[in-house]
XYZ file of C-alpha atoms in Angstrom:
605
model
C 178.021 138.259 164.520
C 176.990 140.887 167.067
C 179.421 141.742 169.848
C 178.911 143.042 173.391
C 181.335 144.797 175.734
C 180.407 146.304 179.097
C 182.314 147.644 182.084
C 181.845 148.995 185.598
C 185.018 150.681 186.844
C 186.535 153.604 188.716
C 188.300 154.871 185.593
C 187.200 156.203 182.229
C 186.092 153.104 180.345
C 185.460 154.642 176.905
C 188.845 153.538 175.476
C 188.336 150.059 176.949
C 184.905 149.697 175.323
C 186.158 150.933 171.949
C 189.180 148.631 172.048
C 186.913 145.718 172.946
C 184.754 146.432 169.898
C 187.836 146.552 167.689
C 188.774 143.067 168.857
C 185.275 141.863 167.968
C 185.271 143.346 164.453
C 186.274 139.970 163.011
C 182.807 138.640 163.891
C 181.205 140.888 161.263
C 178.901 143.907 161.771
C 177.176 146.746 159.958
C 176.751 149.270 162.786
C 178.227 149.949 166.205
C 177.631 152.089 169.249
C 178.521 152.919 172.832
C 176.471 154.224 175.787
C 177.841 155.656 179.029
C 176.584 156.861 182.387
C 177.786 160.485 182.368
C 177.047 162.868 185.269
C 173.797 161.136 186.140
C 172.573 160.897 182.547
C 172.741 158.421 179.685
C 174.781 159.444 176.651
C 175.569 157.479 173.518
C 177.186 157.528 170.118
C 176.272 155.272 167.187
C 177.689 154.719 163.713
C 176.888 152.738 160.588
C 180.558 152.863 159.661
C 183.502 151.107 161.321
C 184.516 151.159 164.981
C 187.268 153.634 164.066
C 184.559 156.103 163.058
C 182.760 155.505 166.360
C 186.022 156.215 168.171
C 186.365 159.512 166.329
C 182.812 160.453 167.298
C 183.304 159.650 170.992
C 186.506 161.682 171.032
C 184.778 164.693 169.465
C 181.910 164.417 171.948
C 184.410 163.879 174.786
C 182.318 160.958 176.024
C 183.764 159.614 179.255
C 182.258 157.541 182.021
C 182.742 154.822 184.608
C 179.792 152.624 183.592
C 178.950 151.731 180.018
C 178.102 149.239 177.303
C 179.119 148.952 173.651
C 177.979 146.855 170.707
C 178.659 145.796 167.132
C 175.434 144.881 165.297
C 174.770 142.572 162.375
C 171.320 143.529 161.141
C 168.431 141.107 161.541
C 165.362 143.193 162.404
C 165.621 146.552 160.662
C 168.112 147.834 158.107
C 171.673 148.871 158.996
C 170.844 152.431 160.050
C 171.757 154.699 162.948
C 168.311 154.512 164.542
C 168.513 150.704 164.519
C 172.040 150.577 165.943
C 172.630 149.602 169.564
C 172.643 150.660 172.366
C 168.918 151.336 172.600
C 167.433 153.679 175.190
C 164.062 153.667 176.887
C 162.811 157.014 178.208
C 166.414 158.153 178.668
C 166.566 155.863 181.725
C 167.453 152.393 180.429
C 170.356 151.592 178.056
C 170.558 148.110 176.550
C 172.477 146.045 173.997
C 171.445 142.638 172.735
C 172.763 139.710 170.719
C 170.273 137.193 169.354
C 166.666 137.237 168.181
C 163.504 137.752 170.227
C 160.811 135.677 168.576
C 157.837 137.209 170.429
C 158.889 140.814 169.807
C 155.730 141.717 167.856
C 153.463 140.644 170.696
C 155.568 142.551 173.240
C 155.772 145.600 170.969
C 151.975 145.807 170.753
C 151.675 145.489 174.518
C 154.246 148.219 175.166
C 152.775 150.571 172.563
C 149.439 150.211 174.332
C 151.257 151.232 177.521
C 152.440 154.434 175.853
C 155.941 153.522 174.637
C 157.065 155.054 171.338
C 159.425 152.970 169.218
C 162.194 154.668 167.261
C 163.586 151.543 165.550
C 162.457 148.385 163.767
C 164.561 146.174 166.040
C 163.466 143.450 168.408
C 166.091 144.839 170.823
C 164.217 148.066 171.537
C 161.344 145.904 172.781
C 163.583 144.556 175.557
C 164.716 148.042 176.585
C 161.129 149.286 176.895
C 160.069 146.083 178.670
C 162.793 146.561 181.280
C 161.763 150.185 181.760
C 158.094 149.190 181.997
C 158.837 146.640 184.744
C 161.388 148.770 186.604
C 160.568 149.483 190.258
C 163.963 150.523 191.572
C 166.104 147.360 191.435
C 167.517 146.638 187.969
C 168.718 143.138 188.896
C 165.242 142.033 189.946
C 163.672 143.799 186.976
C 165.861 142.027 184.390
C 165.086 138.666 186.011
C 161.392 139.419 185.518
C 161.881 140.725 181.983
C 163.795 137.748 180.610
C 160.964 135.445 181.669
C 158.801 137.274 179.132
C 161.254 136.742 176.264
C 161.076 133.906 173.754
C 164.130 133.271 171.605
C 167.886 133.531 171.952
C 169.576 136.449 173.625
C 172.520 137.865 175.500
C 171.871 141.308 176.951
C 173.723 143.965 178.899
C 171.737 146.786 180.484
C 172.265 149.691 182.861
C 170.030 152.346 184.386
C 170.370 156.089 184.881
C 169.188 155.714 188.493
C 171.787 153.081 189.457
C 175.363 154.170 188.605
C 178.173 151.601 188.832
C 175.850 148.699 188.044
C 175.348 146.613 184.880
C 173.064 143.616 184.553
C 173.719 140.837 182.041
C 171.617 137.838 181.029
C 171.962 135.030 178.522
C 169.763 132.404 176.910
C 171.049 130.725 173.778
C 173.738 133.340 173.041
C 177.161 133.451 174.712
C 177.985 135.971 177.433
C 180.962 136.077 179.780
C 181.959 137.964 182.906
C 185.444 139.402 183.241
C 186.563 139.708 186.853
C 188.891 142.570 187.732
C 190.137 144.339 190.857
C 187.644 146.994 191.802
C 186.057 146.670 188.363
C 184.103 144.051 186.430
C 183.236 143.447 182.799
C 180.801 141.781 180.409
C 181.519 140.568 176.883
C 180.269 138.162 174.261
C 183.806 136.919 173.616
C 186.864 136.686 175.880
C 188.936 138.290 173.116
C 187.137 141.579 173.774
C 188.749 141.688 177.221
C 192.264 140.647 176.190
C 194.761 142.820 178.000
C 192.103 143.939 180.502
C 191.532 140.746 182.488
C 192.199 137.057 182.016
C 189.794 135.984 184.796
C 186.704 134.806 182.955
C 183.353 133.320 183.996
C 181.265 131.600 181.324
C 177.624 132.218 182.134
C 175.324 129.249 181.658
C 171.882 129.087 180.046
C 169.397 131.215 181.947
C 171.972 133.002 184.115
C 171.495 136.632 185.132
C 174.486 138.537 186.544
C 174.674 141.730 188.587
C 177.998 143.537 188.103
C 179.161 146.188 190.535
C 182.570 147.628 191.347
C 183.686 145.237 194.062
C 181.308 142.317 193.643
C 179.167 140.335 191.254
C 176.156 138.101 191.827
C 174.840 135.344 189.555
C 171.445 133.665 189.690
C 170.288 130.794 187.501
C 167.087 130.522 185.461
C 165.126 129.756 188.636
C 166.489 132.819 190.446
C 168.690 130.755 192.745
C 172.123 132.108 193.738
C 174.880 130.129 191.995
C 178.662 130.111 191.843
C 180.291 129.771 188.427
C 183.920 128.791 188.039
C 186.421 131.561 187.350
C 188.829 130.420 184.645
C 192.116 131.908 183.526
C 191.792 132.511 179.796
C 194.634 133.943 177.758
C 192.933 135.531 174.759
C 195.156 136.454 171.835
C 195.092 140.250 171.805
C 197.820 140.419 169.173
C 196.023 138.263 166.647
C 195.018 141.212 164.509
C 198.489 142.226 163.328
C 198.568 142.234 159.531
C 202.336 142.311 159.130
C 203.352 142.303 155.452
C 199.938 141.169 154.171
C 197.266 143.310 152.517
C 194.338 141.543 154.167
C 193.727 139.172 157.041
C 192.431 136.560 154.626
C 195.734 136.563 152.746
C 197.614 136.379 156.038
C 195.491 133.469 157.201
C 195.924 131.586 153.931
C 199.685 131.827 154.374
C 199.465 130.829 158.044
C 198.104 127.403 157.135
C 201.405 125.486 157.263
C 201.901 126.654 160.867
C 198.226 126.157 161.752
C 198.290 122.554 160.504
C 201.524 121.881 162.385
C 200.075 123.366 165.581
C 196.841 121.407 165.205
C 198.695 118.145 164.854
C 200.933 119.235 167.734
C 202.860 116.413 169.264
C 200.735 113.643 167.788
C 203.195 110.782 167.732
C 200.693 107.991 167.315
C 197.029 107.308 166.707
C 195.156 106.890 169.992
C 191.571 107.535 171.133
C 192.797 109.730 173.997
C 193.519 112.463 171.429
C 189.777 113.136 171.609
C 189.283 112.859 175.365
C 189.662 110.447 178.254
C 186.337 108.730 177.543
C 186.995 108.332 173.821
C 188.058 104.687 173.812
C 184.885 103.488 175.503
C 182.655 105.623 173.314
C 184.408 104.734 170.058
C 184.044 101.047 170.867
C 180.271 101.437 171.246
C 179.409 103.427 168.162
C 178.250 101.962 164.859
C 177.871 105.159 162.796
C 178.485 108.912 162.771
C 176.158 111.875 162.459
C 178.065 115.036 161.512
C 176.317 118.376 162.125
C 177.700 121.639 160.777
C 177.016 124.785 158.738
C 178.735 126.489 155.813
C 182.417 125.745 155.374
C 182.359 123.385 158.359
C 179.645 121.391 156.596
C 181.982 120.900 153.634
C 184.659 119.681 156.057
C 182.100 117.147 157.277
C 181.365 116.001 153.710
C 185.085 115.436 153.155
C 185.298 113.497 156.411
C 182.488 111.219 155.243
C 184.692 109.982 152.387
C 187.643 109.445 154.731
C 185.786 107.709 157.544
C 183.767 105.392 155.346
C 186.829 104.489 153.257
C 189.394 104.096 156.038
C 187.294 103.026 159.042
C 184.362 101.369 157.262
C 181.806 103.182 159.423
C 178.694 104.735 157.843
C 178.481 108.527 158.100
C 175.559 110.917 157.672
C 176.354 114.614 157.239
C 173.564 117.084 157.954
C 173.241 120.844 157.631
C 172.568 121.764 161.244
C 169.796 124.261 160.501
C 167.889 121.583 158.571
C 168.499 118.660 160.904
C 167.068 120.382 163.968
C 163.685 120.908 162.304
C 163.070 117.664 160.465
C 161.784 114.303 161.638
C 164.894 112.142 161.774
C 165.498 108.603 162.947
C 167.778 108.718 166.000
C 170.435 106.093 166.577
C 171.624 105.912 170.200
C 174.801 104.140 169.030
C 175.835 106.950 166.671
C 178.640 109.381 167.436
C 177.290 112.906 166.997
C 180.107 115.107 165.666
C 179.754 118.889 165.518
C 182.194 121.057 163.588
C 182.503 124.782 164.287
C 185.276 127.342 164.146
C 183.862 129.506 166.920
C 182.065 126.848 168.910
C 179.156 129.285 169.256
C 177.318 128.653 165.957
C 173.670 128.890 166.986
C 172.228 126.350 164.529
C 174.918 123.779 165.273
C 174.494 124.161 169.027
C 170.733 123.773 168.677
C 171.158 120.713 166.432
C 173.510 119.165 169.006
C 170.972 119.677 171.773
C 168.245 118.257 169.537
C 170.309 115.128 168.859
C 170.895 114.635 172.582
C 167.211 115.107 173.289
C 166.536 112.384 170.701
C 168.545 109.949 172.822
C 171.991 110.252 171.236
C 174.440 110.757 174.126
C 177.797 110.172 172.390
C 179.060 113.604 171.314
C 182.312 115.000 169.917
C 183.184 118.453 168.639
C 185.934 119.633 166.322
C 186.405 123.250 167.350
C 188.953 126.062 167.308
C 187.989 127.593 170.677
C 188.638 125.461 173.745
C 186.421 127.567 176.010
C 183.416 127.669 173.668
C 179.883 126.478 174.343
C 180.322 123.625 171.854
C 183.276 122.201 173.764
C 181.435 122.514 177.054
C 178.348 120.795 175.627
C 180.159 117.779 174.135
C 181.614 114.787 175.941
C 184.644 114.601 173.636
C 186.537 117.258 171.724
C 189.496 117.909 169.481
C 190.748 121.478 169.570
C 192.223 122.777 166.355
C 194.973 125.346 166.773
C 194.300 127.612 163.826
C 194.645 130.686 166.006
C 192.322 133.648 165.667
C 190.783 133.872 162.208
C 189.738 137.447 161.425
C 188.694 137.157 157.775
C 185.013 136.278 157.474
C 185.714 133.710 154.738
C 187.248 130.753 156.549
C 190.617 129.429 155.388
C 192.955 128.072 158.057
C 190.020 127.070 160.257
C 188.804 124.814 157.426
C 192.116 123.090 156.734
C 192.767 122.487 160.435
C 189.285 120.982 160.717
C 190.211 118.621 157.889
C 193.419 117.647 159.682
C 191.499 116.873 162.866
C 188.851 114.903 160.983
C 191.509 112.833 159.220
C 192.929 111.975 162.642
C 189.431 110.930 163.694
C 189.135 108.652 160.645
C 192.439 106.986 161.505
C 191.488 106.604 165.154
C 188.152 104.983 164.341
C 189.913 102.687 161.858
C 192.323 101.624 164.585
C 189.486 100.911 167.010
C 187.744 98.804 164.357
C 190.939 96.879 163.573
C 191.288 98.357 160.077
C 194.581 100.226 160.562
C 197.860 98.318 160.512
C 201.044 99.631 162.089
C 202.497 100.198 158.632
C 199.445 102.164 157.509
C 199.494 104.255 160.657
C 203.152 105.113 160.150
C 202.566 106.043 156.507
C 199.600 108.286 157.326
C 201.433 110.027 160.157
C 204.410 110.654 157.908
C 202.138 112.201 155.286
C 200.434 114.400 157.879
C 203.734 115.649 159.273
C 204.777 116.574 155.716
C 201.599 118.611 155.107
C 203.079 121.997 156.147
C 205.862 121.613 153.587
C 203.420 120.542 150.885
C 201.065 123.461 151.607
C 204.006 125.862 151.387
C 204.714 124.503 147.920
C 201.105 125.203 146.886
C 201.373 128.751 148.252
C 204.364 129.255 145.974
C 201.957 128.962 143.026
C 200.428 132.328 143.917
C 201.864 134.213 140.884
C 200.254 131.752 138.456
C 196.941 131.943 140.301
C 197.014 135.767 140.199
C 197.095 135.574 136.389
C 193.937 133.455 136.425
C 192.283 135.815 138.899
C 192.649 138.716 136.463
C 190.513 136.734 134.000
C 187.967 135.674 136.633
C 187.498 139.236 137.849
C 185.701 140.067 134.587
C 183.204 137.211 134.975
C 179.885 137.064 136.804
C 179.374 133.294 136.917
C 181.574 130.231 137.396
C 181.259 126.475 137.740
C 183.439 124.292 139.956
C 183.822 120.565 139.328
C 185.223 117.769 141.437
C 184.754 114.047 141.812
C 184.732 111.776 144.824
C 186.782 113.074 147.716
C 187.305 116.378 145.909
C 183.655 117.205 145.262
C 183.342 118.858 148.723
C 186.509 120.814 147.905
C 184.857 122.097 144.727
C 181.913 123.174 146.905
C 184.262 125.007 149.227
C 186.053 126.676 146.305
C 182.760 127.948 144.899
C 181.714 129.207 148.325
C 184.957 131.141 148.754
C 184.596 132.815 145.372
C 180.988 133.868 145.893
C 181.603 135.033 149.485
C 184.289 137.578 148.771
C 184.176 138.394 145.041
C 180.362 138.310 144.674
C 180.702 136.193 141.554
C 177.887 133.667 141.320
C 179.595 130.287 141.622
C 178.204 126.768 141.901
C 179.882 123.407 142.369
C 178.849 120.013 141.049
C 180.153 116.482 140.976
C 181.668 116.358 137.505
C 179.528 113.367 136.569
C 176.406 115.522 137.049
C 177.292 117.856 134.179
C 175.038 115.996 131.751
C 172.116 116.207 134.174
C 171.604 119.931 133.880
C 174.621 122.187 134.511
C 176.030 121.624 131.027
C 173.244 123.875 129.731
C 175.025 126.816 131.382
C 178.403 126.232 129.770
C 179.547 128.844 127.252
C 182.865 130.534 126.534
C 181.911 133.155 129.133
C 181.484 130.554 131.881
C 184.836 129.592 133.459
C 184.835 126.028 134.756
C 187.267 125.354 137.582
C 188.229 121.712 137.826
C 189.891 119.978 140.763
C 191.913 117.225 139.107
C 194.002 115.047 141.433
C 195.640 111.953 140.009
C 193.302 109.484 141.686
C 191.165 106.566 140.486
C 188.592 108.932 138.976
C 191.000 110.962 136.849
C 190.038 109.347 133.546
C 186.344 109.857 134.268
C 187.108 113.485 135.081
C 188.973 113.959 131.811
C 185.868 112.809 129.942
C 183.791 115.377 131.844
C 186.326 118.034 130.881
C 185.933 117.144 127.229
C 182.177 117.660 127.586
C 182.916 121.207 128.671
C 185.361 121.867 125.833
C 182.894 120.506 123.258
C 180.490 123.290 124.317
C 183.146 126.008 124.098
C 183.688 126.229 127.845
C 186.951 127.497 129.291
C 188.567 125.053 131.740
C 190.814 126.160 134.592
C 192.357 122.991 135.960
C 194.221 122.484 139.231
C 196.030 119.267 138.378
C 198.544 117.080 140.133
C 201.993 116.961 138.577
C 201.463 113.413 137.313
C 197.840 113.655 136.130
C 198.831 113.983 132.446
C 196.601 116.978 131.737
C 198.327 119.418 129.416
C 197.438 123.032 128.593
C 195.782 123.551 125.230
C 193.231 125.832 123.644
C 190.532 126.436 126.248
C 192.318 124.352 128.888
C 194.398 126.305 131.404
C 196.432 124.202 133.819
C 198.224 124.903 137.075
C 200.111 121.908 138.408
C 200.274 121.256 142.117
C 203.714 120.043 143.221
C 202.734 116.504 144.162
C 199.858 114.062 144.471
C 198.991 113.632 148.104
C 196.591 110.712 148.153
C 193.837 110.867 150.743
C 195.139 114.198 152.063
C 195.012 115.808 148.615
C 191.873 117.879 149.468
C 193.892 119.943 151.954
C 196.345 120.962 149.233
C 193.790 121.622 146.507
C 191.624 123.833 148.684
C 194.575 126.146 149.389
C 194.879 126.822 145.651
C 191.140 127.565 145.471
C 191.435 129.966 148.419
C 194.145 131.902 146.598
C 192.016 132.060 143.445
C 189.072 133.505 145.375
C 191.257 135.972 147.260
C 193.017 137.393 144.213
C 189.794 137.540 142.184
C 188.167 139.575 144.960
C 191.265 141.756 145.144
C 191.067 142.431 141.410
C 187.376 143.329 141.727
C 188.035 145.702 144.616
C 185.641 144.132 147.134
C 186.014 144.227 150.922
C 187.882 140.940 151.202
C 187.895 140.567 154.981
C 184.381 141.858 155.607
C 182.177 140.819 152.686
C 178.749 142.412 152.551
C 175.867 140.850 154.489
C 178.078 138.182 156.109
C 179.320 137.653 159.651
C 182.169 135.590 161.038
C 180.441 133.957 163.968
C 176.785 133.177 163.236
C 175.252 133.285 166.694
C 171.626 133.785 165.621
C 169.297 131.453 163.777
């Protein structure tokens, strides 16, 4: 979601701020802006277009400065409009950007209006800017420490003052914020990627921290105002991750990167061992009697798939919860459960909050499956498995999802081994199948021309059903999500056996029904469900295994995957569904990489 970049330097930082915003575009945004300290005054430029447009504006205005902040905004309070875009000013003295949501903004707004402040936006962020100005007595560091004590909610802020050049104050509570340490210059950002190529010396601020950045020094105090030292880490962010190469969109590129991403995620795994998940894994895995998986969106569907694997292979009961629901309901905690969070970014606000809620309920055994080794999720959990999908720019997740599945399958095998349910022969067979996955995925990618032909038909539709059974029901859910995310076609997924319990009423010749049809123990049941669709005139689009004995006929369109892949079949079938969504969106002319109203990293509730 929203992105922050800030810098205090002895050089013109405008290009640095703009470049930082470009690297954060993958997070999703609908407006952007930059503010600079210029000749003793605050100046800014804001845009409801892309960062490239903001760059053009700053060049025309010849905005240059040594102290400044920049922001990409995903609208929460107030529509995507220039007056709601960050940075926000207060009395031309305070400039501020903010990620997160301030829950008590209405109360503070009323108080500040009574004090004479005039609001130009509908945002909760402008409240913070005016609050800082209202409390300001000459020391911005002390003022921000006072101001954040008045805020309820989640936030990361960066603020500077007209009266104090070469100084930026940052603070975080519930939203990520980092410090970049340079030589004679220092930086703030919401993501280390924003500073790639500028500095690799990174400090991850902790909850409640407030930081004072100046040219030669920085100070950090904790939530109690006590001076603290935070570790400086060397972080090599991937500044070259945004090269499209021969592809039209990042999503297409990332779909085709999946063979390499899976191979990198499995790395040098030569055997199943608890230590793959951390040094303390063996002891923890021996203690647990169940799993609680917490996730959102695509990661939630990865968790649903893992439930089938873990219960089947390891014989351990698994509950999968949508993180935003779990954190607010009365649940029954089990101190012997392994709490597993799944997140691409490791900064997903609802999942982080659900994790903390589970721990507060007395569930200490925690593991995260995450794509970012330096993320808050990894730091919060005892155990972790880092997927190596690389940077994923497209908002609709592809390679992050399949690498999550690979990691979760490893977890299922590891738990089975601990419970004495995995023989040496089974382990060898599973590892062989996993090592062959990149080749098998490449074979699915070769089906792209056939899938393009289907996409031309789908592009003319406004609704679609997706069906799957058993292990492939979550894959049908993921396929429907991909289609609706980027093509804006209304799509829903159901277990095929549920057709008779309602969805069949929607089936007509204008309703395409996508069916995930692996040659597993449920194939004959699935064929019966398909006949129910055909009897109502529905058009079936079937992704079938080569040996599933489903033939094309009137109203039944079939694309055959190269091979049946047993328990790992979901990883192959979802790649075909990703291609269908991508090419349908392409045919409809939508913004594939940045679909409307969506953000890559959901860092607000």
